[in-house]
mmCIF file of C-alpha atoms in Angstrom:
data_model
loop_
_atom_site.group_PDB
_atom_site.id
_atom_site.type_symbol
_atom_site.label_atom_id
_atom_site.label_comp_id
_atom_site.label_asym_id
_atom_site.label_seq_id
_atom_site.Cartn_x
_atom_site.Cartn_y
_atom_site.Cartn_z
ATOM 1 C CA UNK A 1 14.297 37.818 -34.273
ATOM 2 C CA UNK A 2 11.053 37.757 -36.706
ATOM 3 C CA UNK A 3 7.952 39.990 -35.291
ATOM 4 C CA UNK A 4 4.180 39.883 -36.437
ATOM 5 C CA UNK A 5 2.388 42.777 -34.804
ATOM 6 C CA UNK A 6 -1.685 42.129 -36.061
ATOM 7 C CA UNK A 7 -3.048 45.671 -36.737
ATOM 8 C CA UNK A 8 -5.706 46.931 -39.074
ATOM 9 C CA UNK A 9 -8.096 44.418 -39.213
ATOM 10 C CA UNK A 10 -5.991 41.618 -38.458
ATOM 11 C CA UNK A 11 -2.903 42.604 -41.352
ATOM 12 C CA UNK A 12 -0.059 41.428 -40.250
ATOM 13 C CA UNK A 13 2.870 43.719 -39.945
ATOM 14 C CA UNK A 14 6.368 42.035 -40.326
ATOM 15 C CA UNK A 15 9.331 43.736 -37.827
ATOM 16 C CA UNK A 16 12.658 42.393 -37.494
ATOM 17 C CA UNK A 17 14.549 43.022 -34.297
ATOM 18 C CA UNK A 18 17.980 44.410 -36.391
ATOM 19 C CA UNK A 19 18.736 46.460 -33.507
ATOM 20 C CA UNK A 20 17.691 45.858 -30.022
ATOM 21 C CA UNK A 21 17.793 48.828 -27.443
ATOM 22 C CA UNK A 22 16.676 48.902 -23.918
ATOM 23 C CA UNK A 23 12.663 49.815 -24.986
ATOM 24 C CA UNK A 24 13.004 49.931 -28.590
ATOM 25 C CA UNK A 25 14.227 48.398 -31.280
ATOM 26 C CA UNK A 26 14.727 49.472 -34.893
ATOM 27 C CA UNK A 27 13.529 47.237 -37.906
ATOM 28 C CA UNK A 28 13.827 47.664 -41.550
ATOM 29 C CA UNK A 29 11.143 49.532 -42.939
ATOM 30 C CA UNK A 30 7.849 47.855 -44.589
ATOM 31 C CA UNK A 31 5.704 49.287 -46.714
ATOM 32 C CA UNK A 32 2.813 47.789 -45.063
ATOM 33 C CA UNK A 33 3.118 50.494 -42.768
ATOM 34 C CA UNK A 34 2.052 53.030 -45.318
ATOM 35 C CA UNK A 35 -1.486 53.690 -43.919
ATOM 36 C CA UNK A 36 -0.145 54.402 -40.389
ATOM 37 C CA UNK A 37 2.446 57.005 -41.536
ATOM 38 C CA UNK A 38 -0.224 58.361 -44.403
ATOM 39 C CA UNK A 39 -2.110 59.269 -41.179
ATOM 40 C CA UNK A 40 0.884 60.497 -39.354
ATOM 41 C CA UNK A 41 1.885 62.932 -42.287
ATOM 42 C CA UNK A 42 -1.548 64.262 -42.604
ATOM 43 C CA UNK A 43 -1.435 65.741 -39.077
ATOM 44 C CA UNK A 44 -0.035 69.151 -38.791
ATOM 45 C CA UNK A 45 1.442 68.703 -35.369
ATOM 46 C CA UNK A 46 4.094 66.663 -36.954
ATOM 47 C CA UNK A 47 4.606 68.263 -40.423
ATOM 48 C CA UNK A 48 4.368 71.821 -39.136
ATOM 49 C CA UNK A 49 7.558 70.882 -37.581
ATOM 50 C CA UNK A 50 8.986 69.342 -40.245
ATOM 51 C CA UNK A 51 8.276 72.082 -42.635
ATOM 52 C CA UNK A 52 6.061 69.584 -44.588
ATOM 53 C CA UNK A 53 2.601 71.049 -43.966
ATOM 54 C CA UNK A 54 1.939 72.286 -47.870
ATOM 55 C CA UNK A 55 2.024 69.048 -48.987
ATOM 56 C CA UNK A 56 -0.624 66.091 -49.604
ATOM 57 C CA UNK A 57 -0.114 62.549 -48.554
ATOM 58 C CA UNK A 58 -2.458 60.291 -50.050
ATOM 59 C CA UNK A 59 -2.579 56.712 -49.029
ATOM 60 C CA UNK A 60 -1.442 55.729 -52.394
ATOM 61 C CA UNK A 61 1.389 57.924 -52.457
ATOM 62 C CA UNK A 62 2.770 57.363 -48.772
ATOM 63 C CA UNK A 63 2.656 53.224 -49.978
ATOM 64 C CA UNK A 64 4.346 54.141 -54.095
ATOM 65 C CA UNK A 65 7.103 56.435 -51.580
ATOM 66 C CA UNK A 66 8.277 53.569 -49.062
ATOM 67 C CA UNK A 67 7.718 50.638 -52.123
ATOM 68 C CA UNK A 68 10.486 52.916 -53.973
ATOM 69 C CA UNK A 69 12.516 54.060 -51.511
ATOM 70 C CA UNK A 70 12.913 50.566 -50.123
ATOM 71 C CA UNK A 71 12.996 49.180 -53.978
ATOM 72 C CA UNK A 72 15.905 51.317 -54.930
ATOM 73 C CA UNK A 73 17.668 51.727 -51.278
ATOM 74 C CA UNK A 74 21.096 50.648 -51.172
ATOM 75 C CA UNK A 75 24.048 51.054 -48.872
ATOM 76 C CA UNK A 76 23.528 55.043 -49.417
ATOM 77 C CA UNK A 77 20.094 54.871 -47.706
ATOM 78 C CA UNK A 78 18.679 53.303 -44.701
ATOM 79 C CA UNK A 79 15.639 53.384 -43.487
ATOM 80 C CA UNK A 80 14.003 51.620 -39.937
ATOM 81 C CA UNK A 81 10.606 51.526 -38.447
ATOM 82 C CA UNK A 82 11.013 52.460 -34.392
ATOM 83 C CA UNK A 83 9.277 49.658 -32.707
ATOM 84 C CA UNK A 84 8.465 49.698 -28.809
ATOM 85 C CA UNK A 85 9.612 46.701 -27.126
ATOM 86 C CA UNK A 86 6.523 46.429 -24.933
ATOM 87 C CA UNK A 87 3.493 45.171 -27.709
ATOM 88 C CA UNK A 88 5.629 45.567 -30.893
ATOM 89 C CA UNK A 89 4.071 48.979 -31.487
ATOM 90 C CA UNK A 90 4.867 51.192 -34.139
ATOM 91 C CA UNK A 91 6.173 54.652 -32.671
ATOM 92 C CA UNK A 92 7.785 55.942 -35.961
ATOM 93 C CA UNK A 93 10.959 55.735 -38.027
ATOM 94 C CA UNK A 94 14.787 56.767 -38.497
ATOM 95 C CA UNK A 95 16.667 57.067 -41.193
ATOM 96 C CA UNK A 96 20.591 57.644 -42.469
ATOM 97 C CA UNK A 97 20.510 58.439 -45.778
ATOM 98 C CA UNK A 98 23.123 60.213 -48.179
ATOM 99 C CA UNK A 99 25.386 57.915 -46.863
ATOM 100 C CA UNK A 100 29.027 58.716 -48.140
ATOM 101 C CA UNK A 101 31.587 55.920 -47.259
ATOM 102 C CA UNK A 102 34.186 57.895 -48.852
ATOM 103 C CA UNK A 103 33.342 61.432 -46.698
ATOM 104 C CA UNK A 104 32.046 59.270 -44.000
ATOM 105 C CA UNK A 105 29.242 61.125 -43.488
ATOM 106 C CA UNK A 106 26.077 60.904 -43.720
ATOM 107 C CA UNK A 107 22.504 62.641 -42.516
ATOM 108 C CA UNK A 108 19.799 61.407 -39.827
ATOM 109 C CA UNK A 109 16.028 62.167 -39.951
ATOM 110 C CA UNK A 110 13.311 61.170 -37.167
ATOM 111 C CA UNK A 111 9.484 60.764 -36.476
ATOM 112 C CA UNK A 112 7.891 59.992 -33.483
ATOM 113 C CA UNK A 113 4.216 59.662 -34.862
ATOM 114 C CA UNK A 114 1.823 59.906 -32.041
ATOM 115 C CA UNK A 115 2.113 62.700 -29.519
ATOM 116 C CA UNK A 116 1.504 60.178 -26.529
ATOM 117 C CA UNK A 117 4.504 58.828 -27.647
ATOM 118 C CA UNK A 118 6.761 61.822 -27.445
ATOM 119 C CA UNK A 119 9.191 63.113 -24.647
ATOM 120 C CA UNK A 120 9.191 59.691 -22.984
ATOM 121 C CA UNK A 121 12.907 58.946 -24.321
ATOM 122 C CA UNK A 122 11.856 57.059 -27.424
ATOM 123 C CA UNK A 123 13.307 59.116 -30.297
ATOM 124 C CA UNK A 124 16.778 59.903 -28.158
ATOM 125 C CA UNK A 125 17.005 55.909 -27.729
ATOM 126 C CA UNK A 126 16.014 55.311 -31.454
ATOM 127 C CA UNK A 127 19.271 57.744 -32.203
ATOM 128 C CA UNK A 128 21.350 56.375 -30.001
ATOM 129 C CA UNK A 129 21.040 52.807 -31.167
ATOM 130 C CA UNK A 130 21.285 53.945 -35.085
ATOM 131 C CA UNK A 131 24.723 56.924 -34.113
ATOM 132 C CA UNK A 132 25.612 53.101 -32.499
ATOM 133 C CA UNK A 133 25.136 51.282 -36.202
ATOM 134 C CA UNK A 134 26.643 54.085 -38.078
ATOM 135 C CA UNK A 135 29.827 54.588 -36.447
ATOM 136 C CA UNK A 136 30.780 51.061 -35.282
ATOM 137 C CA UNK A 137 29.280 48.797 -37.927
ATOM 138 C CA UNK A 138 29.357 51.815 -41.186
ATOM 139 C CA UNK A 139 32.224 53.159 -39.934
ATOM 140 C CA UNK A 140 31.041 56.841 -40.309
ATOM 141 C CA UNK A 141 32.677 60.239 -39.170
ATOM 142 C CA UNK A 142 30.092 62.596 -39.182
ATOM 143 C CA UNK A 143 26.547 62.324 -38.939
ATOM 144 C CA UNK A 144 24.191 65.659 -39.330
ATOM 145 C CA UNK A 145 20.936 67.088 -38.915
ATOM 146 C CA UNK A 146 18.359 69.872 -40.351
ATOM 147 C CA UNK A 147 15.367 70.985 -38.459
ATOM 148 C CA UNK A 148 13.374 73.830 -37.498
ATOM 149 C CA UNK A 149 13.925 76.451 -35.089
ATOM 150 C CA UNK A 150 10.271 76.086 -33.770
ATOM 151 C CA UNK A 151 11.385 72.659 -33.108
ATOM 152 C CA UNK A 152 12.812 73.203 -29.743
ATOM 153 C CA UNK A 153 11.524 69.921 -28.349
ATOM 154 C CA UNK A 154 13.259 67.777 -31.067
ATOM 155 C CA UNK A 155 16.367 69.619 -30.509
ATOM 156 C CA UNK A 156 16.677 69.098 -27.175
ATOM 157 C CA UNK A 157 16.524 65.508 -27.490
ATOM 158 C CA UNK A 158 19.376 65.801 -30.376
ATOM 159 C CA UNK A 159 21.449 67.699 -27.792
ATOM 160 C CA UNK A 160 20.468 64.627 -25.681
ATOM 161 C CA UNK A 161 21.594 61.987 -27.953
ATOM 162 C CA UNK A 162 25.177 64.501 -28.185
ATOM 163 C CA UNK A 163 24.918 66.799 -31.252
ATOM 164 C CA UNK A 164 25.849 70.007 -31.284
ATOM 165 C CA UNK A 165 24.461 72.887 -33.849
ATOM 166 C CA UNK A 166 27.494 74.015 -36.509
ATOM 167 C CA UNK A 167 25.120 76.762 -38.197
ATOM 168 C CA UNK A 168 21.719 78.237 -39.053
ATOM 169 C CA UNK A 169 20.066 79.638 -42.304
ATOM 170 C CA UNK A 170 18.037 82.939 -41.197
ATOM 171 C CA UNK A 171 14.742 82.561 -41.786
ATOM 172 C CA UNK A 172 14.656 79.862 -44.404
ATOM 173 C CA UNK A 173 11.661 77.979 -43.527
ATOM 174 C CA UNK A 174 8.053 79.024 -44.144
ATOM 175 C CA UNK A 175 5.368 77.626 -41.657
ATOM 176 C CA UNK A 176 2.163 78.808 -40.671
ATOM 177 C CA UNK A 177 2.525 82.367 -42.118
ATOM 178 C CA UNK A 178 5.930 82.606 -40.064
ATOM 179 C CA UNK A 179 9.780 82.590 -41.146
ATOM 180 C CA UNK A 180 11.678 80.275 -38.656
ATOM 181 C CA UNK A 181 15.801 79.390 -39.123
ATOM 182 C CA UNK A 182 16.961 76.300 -40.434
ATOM 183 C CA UNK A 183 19.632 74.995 -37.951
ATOM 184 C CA UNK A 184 22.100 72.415 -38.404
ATOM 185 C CA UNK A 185 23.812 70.357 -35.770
ATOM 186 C CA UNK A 186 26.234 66.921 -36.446
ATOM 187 C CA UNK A 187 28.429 64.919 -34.079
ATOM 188 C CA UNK A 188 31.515 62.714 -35.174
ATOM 189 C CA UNK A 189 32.255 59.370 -34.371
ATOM 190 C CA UNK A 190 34.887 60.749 -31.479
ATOM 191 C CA UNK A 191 31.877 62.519 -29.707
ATOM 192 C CA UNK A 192 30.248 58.965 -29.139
ATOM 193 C CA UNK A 193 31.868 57.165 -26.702
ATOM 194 C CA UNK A 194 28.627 54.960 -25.659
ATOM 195 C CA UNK A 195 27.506 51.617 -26.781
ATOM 196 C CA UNK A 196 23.832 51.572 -26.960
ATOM 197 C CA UNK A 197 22.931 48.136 -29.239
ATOM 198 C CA UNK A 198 21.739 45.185 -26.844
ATOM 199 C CA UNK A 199 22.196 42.404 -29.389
ATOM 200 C CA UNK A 200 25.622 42.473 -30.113
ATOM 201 C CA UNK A 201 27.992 39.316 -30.110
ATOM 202 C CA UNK A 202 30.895 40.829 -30.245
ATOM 203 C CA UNK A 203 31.381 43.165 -27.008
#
């Protein structure tokens, strides 16, 4: 199902309804989003916990980033806007990438973008549906994780969404004139026993 979501001035923003949750879905990335995640990346309550503070995102480079990552993404890459069910709204993305269909394995990354948006369920959902793509349409083993060990919100809702931490790197990440760990955390395909996607045929 084909989405346009007016925003900016009356630009239309194209989502597809790829995967269909209970109140989100997940769509192929656009780069006509650039703008809104430019802002998002710019905000230090998101990149501080991402460990992606030091860096500059200009409108022009957020828009060059998603034109070539969707230009040159293939099977080994995958990335989806999160879109609320209720108005179409962009809440942020998800992505698989360093996808490995010989190791089966492959890593997951998430944004929630606005901080009304967060701890309402959204981003475990979002996982959900994609562990949901990559294990029963993929055919993946092993999906991991990186984040922050200030990040206790975000791991909670991995915990949620069933990973489990493997490891840590001591004080690995610099943030705000701190040291924080690096943990890691993965689940395997046998660890999801749930089916999450709404708009499947084939039950």
């Amino acid at each position: 199902e084909f989405v346009y979501k007016f925003d900016f001035g009356g630009v239309a923003m194209s989502y597809y309804k790829k995967i269909l949750g209970e109140n989100v879905y997940l769509s192929p990335a656009t780069s006509e989003d650039a703008e809104i995640y430019a802002r998002w990346m710019n905000d230090f309550n998101i990149t501080d916990y991402t460990g992606t503070s030091s860096n500059i995102y200009s409108l022009e480079k957020e828009r060059d980033w998603l034109e070539d990552r969707l230009k040159y993404s293939s099977n080994k890459d995958m990335l989806f806007d999160i879109v609320a069910i209720d108005g179409d709204r962009l809440l942020g993305n998800i992505s698989l990438i360093k996808i490995n269909y010989i190791d089966r394995s492959a890593e997951l990354g998430i944004l929630i973008g606005e901080n009304d948006d967060r701890s309402k369920g959204y981003g475990t959902e979002a996982i959900k549906l994609l562990l949901d793509f990559a294990f029963n349409y993929l055919n993946l083993n092993n999906i991991g994780l990186t984040l922050i060990e200030c990040n206790s919100r975000a791991k909670r809702c991995y915990e949620k969404a069933g990973f489990k931490e493997y490891g840590r790197r001591r004080k690995a990440v610099f943030v705000n004139g701190k040291y924080y760990d690096k943990i890691y955390m993965d689940i395997l395909a046998e660890e999801f026993k749930e089916g999450h996607i709404k708009n499947k045929n084939i039950k």
